[in-house]
JSON list of C-alpha atoms and ligand atoms in Angstrom, two decimals:
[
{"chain": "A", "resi": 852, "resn": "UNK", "atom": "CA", "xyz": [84.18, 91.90, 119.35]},
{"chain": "A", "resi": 853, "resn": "UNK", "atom": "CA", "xyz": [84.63, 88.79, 117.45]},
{"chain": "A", "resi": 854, "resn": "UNK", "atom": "CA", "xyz": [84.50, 85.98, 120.10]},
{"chain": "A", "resi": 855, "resn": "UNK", "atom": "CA", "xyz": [87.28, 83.91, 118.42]},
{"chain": "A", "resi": 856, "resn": "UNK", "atom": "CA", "xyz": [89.76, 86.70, 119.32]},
{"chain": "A", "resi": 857, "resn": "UNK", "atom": "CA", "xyz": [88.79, 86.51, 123.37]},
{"chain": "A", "resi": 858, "resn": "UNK", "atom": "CA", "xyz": [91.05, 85.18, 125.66]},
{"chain": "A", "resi": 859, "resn": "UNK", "atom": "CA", "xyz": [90.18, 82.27, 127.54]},
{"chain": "A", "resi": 860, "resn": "UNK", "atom": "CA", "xyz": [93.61, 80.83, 129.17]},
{"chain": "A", "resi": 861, "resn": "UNK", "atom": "CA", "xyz": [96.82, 83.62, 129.96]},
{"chain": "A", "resi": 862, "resn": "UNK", "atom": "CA", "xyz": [99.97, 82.22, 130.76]},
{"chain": "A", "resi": 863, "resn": "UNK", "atom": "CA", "xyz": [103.07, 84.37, 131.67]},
{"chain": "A", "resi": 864, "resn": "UNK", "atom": "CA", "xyz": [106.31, 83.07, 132.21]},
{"chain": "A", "resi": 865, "resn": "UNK", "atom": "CA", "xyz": [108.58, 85.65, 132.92]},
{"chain": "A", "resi": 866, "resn": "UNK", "atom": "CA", "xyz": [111.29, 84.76, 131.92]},
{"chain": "A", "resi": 867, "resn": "UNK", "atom": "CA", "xyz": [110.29, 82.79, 128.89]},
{"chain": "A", "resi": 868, "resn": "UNK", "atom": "CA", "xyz": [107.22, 84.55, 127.35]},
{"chain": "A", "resi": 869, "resn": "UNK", "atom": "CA", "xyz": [103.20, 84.63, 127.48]},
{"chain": "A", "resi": 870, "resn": "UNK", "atom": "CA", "xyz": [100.93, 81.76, 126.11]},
{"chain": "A", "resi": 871, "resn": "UNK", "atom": "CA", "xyz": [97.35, 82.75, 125.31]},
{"chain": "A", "resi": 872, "resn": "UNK", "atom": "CA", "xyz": [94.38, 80.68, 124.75]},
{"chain": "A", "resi": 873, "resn": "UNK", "atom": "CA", "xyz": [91.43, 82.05, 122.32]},
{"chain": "A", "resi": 874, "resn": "UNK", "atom": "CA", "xyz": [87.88, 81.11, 122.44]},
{"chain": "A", "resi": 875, "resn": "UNK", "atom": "CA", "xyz": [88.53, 78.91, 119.19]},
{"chain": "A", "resi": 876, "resn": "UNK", "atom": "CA", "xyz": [91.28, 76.81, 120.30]},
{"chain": "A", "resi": 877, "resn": "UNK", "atom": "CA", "xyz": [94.25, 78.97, 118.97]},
{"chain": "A", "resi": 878, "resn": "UNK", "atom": "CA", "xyz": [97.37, 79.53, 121.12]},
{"chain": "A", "resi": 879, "resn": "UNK", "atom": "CA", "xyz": [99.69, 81.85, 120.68]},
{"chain": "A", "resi": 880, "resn": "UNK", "atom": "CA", "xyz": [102.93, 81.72, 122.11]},
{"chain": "A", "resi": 881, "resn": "UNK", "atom": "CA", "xyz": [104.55, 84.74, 122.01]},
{"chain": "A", "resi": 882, "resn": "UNK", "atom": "CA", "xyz": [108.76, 85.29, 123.43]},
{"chain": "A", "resi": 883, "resn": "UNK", "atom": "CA", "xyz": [109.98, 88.10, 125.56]},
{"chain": "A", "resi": 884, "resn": "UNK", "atom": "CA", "xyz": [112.13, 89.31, 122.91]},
{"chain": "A", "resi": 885, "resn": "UNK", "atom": "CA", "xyz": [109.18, 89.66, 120.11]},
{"chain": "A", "resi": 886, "resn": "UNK", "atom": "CA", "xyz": [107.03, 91.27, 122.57]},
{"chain": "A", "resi": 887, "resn": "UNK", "atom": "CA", "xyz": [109.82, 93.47, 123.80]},
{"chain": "A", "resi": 888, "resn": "UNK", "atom": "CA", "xyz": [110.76, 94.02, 120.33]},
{"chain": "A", "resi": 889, "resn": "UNK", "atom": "CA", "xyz": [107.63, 94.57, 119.05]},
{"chain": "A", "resi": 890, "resn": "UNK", "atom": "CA", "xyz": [106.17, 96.41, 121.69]},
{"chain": "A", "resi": 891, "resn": "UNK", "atom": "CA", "xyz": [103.26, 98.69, 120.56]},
{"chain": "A", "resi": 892, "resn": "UNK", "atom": "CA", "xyz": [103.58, 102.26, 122.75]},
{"chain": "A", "resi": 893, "resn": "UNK", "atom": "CA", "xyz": [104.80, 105.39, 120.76]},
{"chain": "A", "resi": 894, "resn": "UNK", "atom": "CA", "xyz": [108.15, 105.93, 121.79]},
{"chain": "A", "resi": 895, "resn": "UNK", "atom": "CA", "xyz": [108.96, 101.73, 121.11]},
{"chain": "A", "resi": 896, "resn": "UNK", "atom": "CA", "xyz": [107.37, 102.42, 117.36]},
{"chain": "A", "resi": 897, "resn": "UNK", "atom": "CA", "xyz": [109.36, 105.45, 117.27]},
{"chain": "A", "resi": 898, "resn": "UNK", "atom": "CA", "xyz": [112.34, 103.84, 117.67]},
{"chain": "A", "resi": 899, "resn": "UNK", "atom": "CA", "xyz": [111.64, 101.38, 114.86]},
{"chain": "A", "resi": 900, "resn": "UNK", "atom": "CA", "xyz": [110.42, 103.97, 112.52]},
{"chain": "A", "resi": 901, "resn": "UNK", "atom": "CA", "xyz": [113.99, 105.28, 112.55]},
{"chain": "A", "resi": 902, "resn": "UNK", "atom": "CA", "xyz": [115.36, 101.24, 112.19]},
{"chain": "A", "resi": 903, "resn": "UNK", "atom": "CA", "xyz": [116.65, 101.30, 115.95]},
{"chain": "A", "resi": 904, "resn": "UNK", "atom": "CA", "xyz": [115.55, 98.15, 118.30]},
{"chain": "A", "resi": 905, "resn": "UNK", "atom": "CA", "xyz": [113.25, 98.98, 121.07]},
{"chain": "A", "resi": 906, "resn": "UNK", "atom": "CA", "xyz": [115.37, 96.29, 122.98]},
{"chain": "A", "resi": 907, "resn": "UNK", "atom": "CA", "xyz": [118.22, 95.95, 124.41]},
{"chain": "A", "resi": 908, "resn": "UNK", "atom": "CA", "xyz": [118.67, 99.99, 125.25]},
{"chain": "A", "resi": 909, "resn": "UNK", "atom": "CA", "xyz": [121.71, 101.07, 126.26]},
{"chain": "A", "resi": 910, "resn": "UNK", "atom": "CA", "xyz": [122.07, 100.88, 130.26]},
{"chain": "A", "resi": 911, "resn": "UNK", "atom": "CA", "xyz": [119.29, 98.36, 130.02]},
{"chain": "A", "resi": 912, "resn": "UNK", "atom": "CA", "xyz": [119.63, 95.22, 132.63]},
{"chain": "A", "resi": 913, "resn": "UNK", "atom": "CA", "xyz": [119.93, 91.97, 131.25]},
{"chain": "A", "resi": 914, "resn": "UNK", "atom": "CA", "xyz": [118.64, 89.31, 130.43]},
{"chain": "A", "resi": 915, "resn": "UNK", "atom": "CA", "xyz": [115.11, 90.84, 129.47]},
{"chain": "A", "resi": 916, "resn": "UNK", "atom": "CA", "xyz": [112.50, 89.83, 132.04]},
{"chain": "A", "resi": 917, "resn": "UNK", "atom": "CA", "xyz": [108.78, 90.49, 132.71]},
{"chain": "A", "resi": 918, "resn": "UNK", "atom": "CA", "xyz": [107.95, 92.04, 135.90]},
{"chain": "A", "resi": 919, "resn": "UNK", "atom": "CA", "xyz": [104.18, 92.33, 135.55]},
{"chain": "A", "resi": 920, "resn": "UNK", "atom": "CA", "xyz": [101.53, 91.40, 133.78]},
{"chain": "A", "resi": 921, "resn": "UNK", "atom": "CA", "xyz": [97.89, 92.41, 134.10]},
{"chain": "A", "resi": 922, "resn": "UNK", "atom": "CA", "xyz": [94.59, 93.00, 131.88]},
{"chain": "A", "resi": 923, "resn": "UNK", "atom": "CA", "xyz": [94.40, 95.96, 130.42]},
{"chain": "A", "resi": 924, "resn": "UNK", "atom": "CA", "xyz": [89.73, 95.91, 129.87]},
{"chain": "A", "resi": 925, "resn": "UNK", "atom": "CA", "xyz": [89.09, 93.02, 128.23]},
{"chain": "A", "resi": 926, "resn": "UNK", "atom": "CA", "xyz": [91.35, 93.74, 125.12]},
{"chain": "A", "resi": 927, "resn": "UNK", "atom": "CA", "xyz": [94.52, 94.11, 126.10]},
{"chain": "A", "resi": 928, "resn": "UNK", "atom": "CA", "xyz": [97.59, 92.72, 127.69]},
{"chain": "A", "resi": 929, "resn": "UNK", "atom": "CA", "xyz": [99.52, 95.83, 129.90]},
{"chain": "A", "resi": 930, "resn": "UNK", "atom": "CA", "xyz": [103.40, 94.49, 130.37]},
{"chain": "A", "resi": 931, "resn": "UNK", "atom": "CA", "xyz": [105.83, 95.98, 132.60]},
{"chain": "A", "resi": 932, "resn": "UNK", "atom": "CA", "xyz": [109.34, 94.31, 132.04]},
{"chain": "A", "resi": 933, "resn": "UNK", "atom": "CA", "xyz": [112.44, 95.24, 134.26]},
{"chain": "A", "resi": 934, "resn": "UNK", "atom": "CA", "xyz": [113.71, 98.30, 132.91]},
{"chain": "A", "resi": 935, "resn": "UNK", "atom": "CA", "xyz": [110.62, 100.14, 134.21]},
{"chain": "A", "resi": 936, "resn": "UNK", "atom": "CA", "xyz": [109.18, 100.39, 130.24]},
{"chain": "A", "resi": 937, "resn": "UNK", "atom": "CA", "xyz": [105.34, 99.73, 130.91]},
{"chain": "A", "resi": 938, "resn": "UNK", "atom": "CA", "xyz": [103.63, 101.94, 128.21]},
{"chain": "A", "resi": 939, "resn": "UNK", "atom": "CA", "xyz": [103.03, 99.00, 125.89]},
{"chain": "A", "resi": 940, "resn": "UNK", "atom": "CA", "xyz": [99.38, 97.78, 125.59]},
{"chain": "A", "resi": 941, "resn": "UNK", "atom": "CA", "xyz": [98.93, 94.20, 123.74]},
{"chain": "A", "resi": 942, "resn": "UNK", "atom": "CA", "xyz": [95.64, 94.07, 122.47]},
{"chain": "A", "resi": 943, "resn": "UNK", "atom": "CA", "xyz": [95.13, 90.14, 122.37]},
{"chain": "A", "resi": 944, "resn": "UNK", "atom": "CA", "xyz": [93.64, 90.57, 118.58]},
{"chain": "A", "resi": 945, "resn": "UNK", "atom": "CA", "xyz": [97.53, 91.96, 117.62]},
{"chain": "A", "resi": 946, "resn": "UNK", "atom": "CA", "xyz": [99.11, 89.10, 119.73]},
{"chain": "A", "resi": 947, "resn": "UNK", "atom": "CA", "xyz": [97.09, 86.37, 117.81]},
{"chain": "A", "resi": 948, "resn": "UNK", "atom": "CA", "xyz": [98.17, 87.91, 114.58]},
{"chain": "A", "resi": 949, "resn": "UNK", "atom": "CA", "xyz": [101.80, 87.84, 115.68]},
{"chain": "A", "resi": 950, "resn": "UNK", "atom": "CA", "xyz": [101.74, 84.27, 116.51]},
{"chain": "A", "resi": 951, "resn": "UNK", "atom": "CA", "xyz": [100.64, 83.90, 112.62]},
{"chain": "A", "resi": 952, "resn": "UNK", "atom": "CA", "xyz": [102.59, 86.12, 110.83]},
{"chain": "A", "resi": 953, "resn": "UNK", "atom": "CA", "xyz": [105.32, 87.46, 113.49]},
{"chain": "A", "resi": 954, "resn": "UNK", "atom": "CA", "xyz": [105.58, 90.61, 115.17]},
{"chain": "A", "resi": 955, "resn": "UNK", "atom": "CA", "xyz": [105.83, 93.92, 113.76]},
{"chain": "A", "resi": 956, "resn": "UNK", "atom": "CA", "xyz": [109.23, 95.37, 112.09]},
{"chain": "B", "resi": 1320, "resn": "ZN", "atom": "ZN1", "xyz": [107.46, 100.41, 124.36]}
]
């Protein structure tokens, strides 16, 4: 694993977002909607293979919050928001990239 993509700091806020601190000095701050939005599990990609928003579902309570947060190993960030939806996995190397380039569409 390439050191400069380890996480040394983890923030969550959540209601706001999560921060994350690399090895090298990068942060990447990262908003509930992107994350939500972007989240990585198959039915979320599903959903935006076929140009629908993994978030907001219908029925879904609002506004968007994070209920947990917790380490998934060493590579990944496991979110549960409050809908119940906690398939995603956020490997820390795809958070850092959306911080650079933005989250997947
Ligand atoms: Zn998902």
């Amino acid at each position: 694993m390439d050191v400069s993509n380890e996480p040394v700091d983890l923030e969550v806020k959540r209601e706001e977002g999560v921060t994350i601190r690399f090895a090298d000095g990068h942060v990447a701050r990262i908003g509930l909607m992107e994350l939500r939005q972007g989240c990585p599990c198959a039915t979320c990609r599903a959903l935006r293979e076929r140009g629908e928003d993994g978030w907001p579902r219908p029925g879904a309570p609002e506004p968007l919050r994070i209920t947990d947060a917790q380490f998934h190993g060493a590579y990944a960030l496991q979110i549960t928001w409050n809908d119940g939806h906690r398939t995603g996995l956020y490997p820390f190397e795809a958070l850092r990239r959306w911080s650079v380039s933005g989250p997947p569409r």
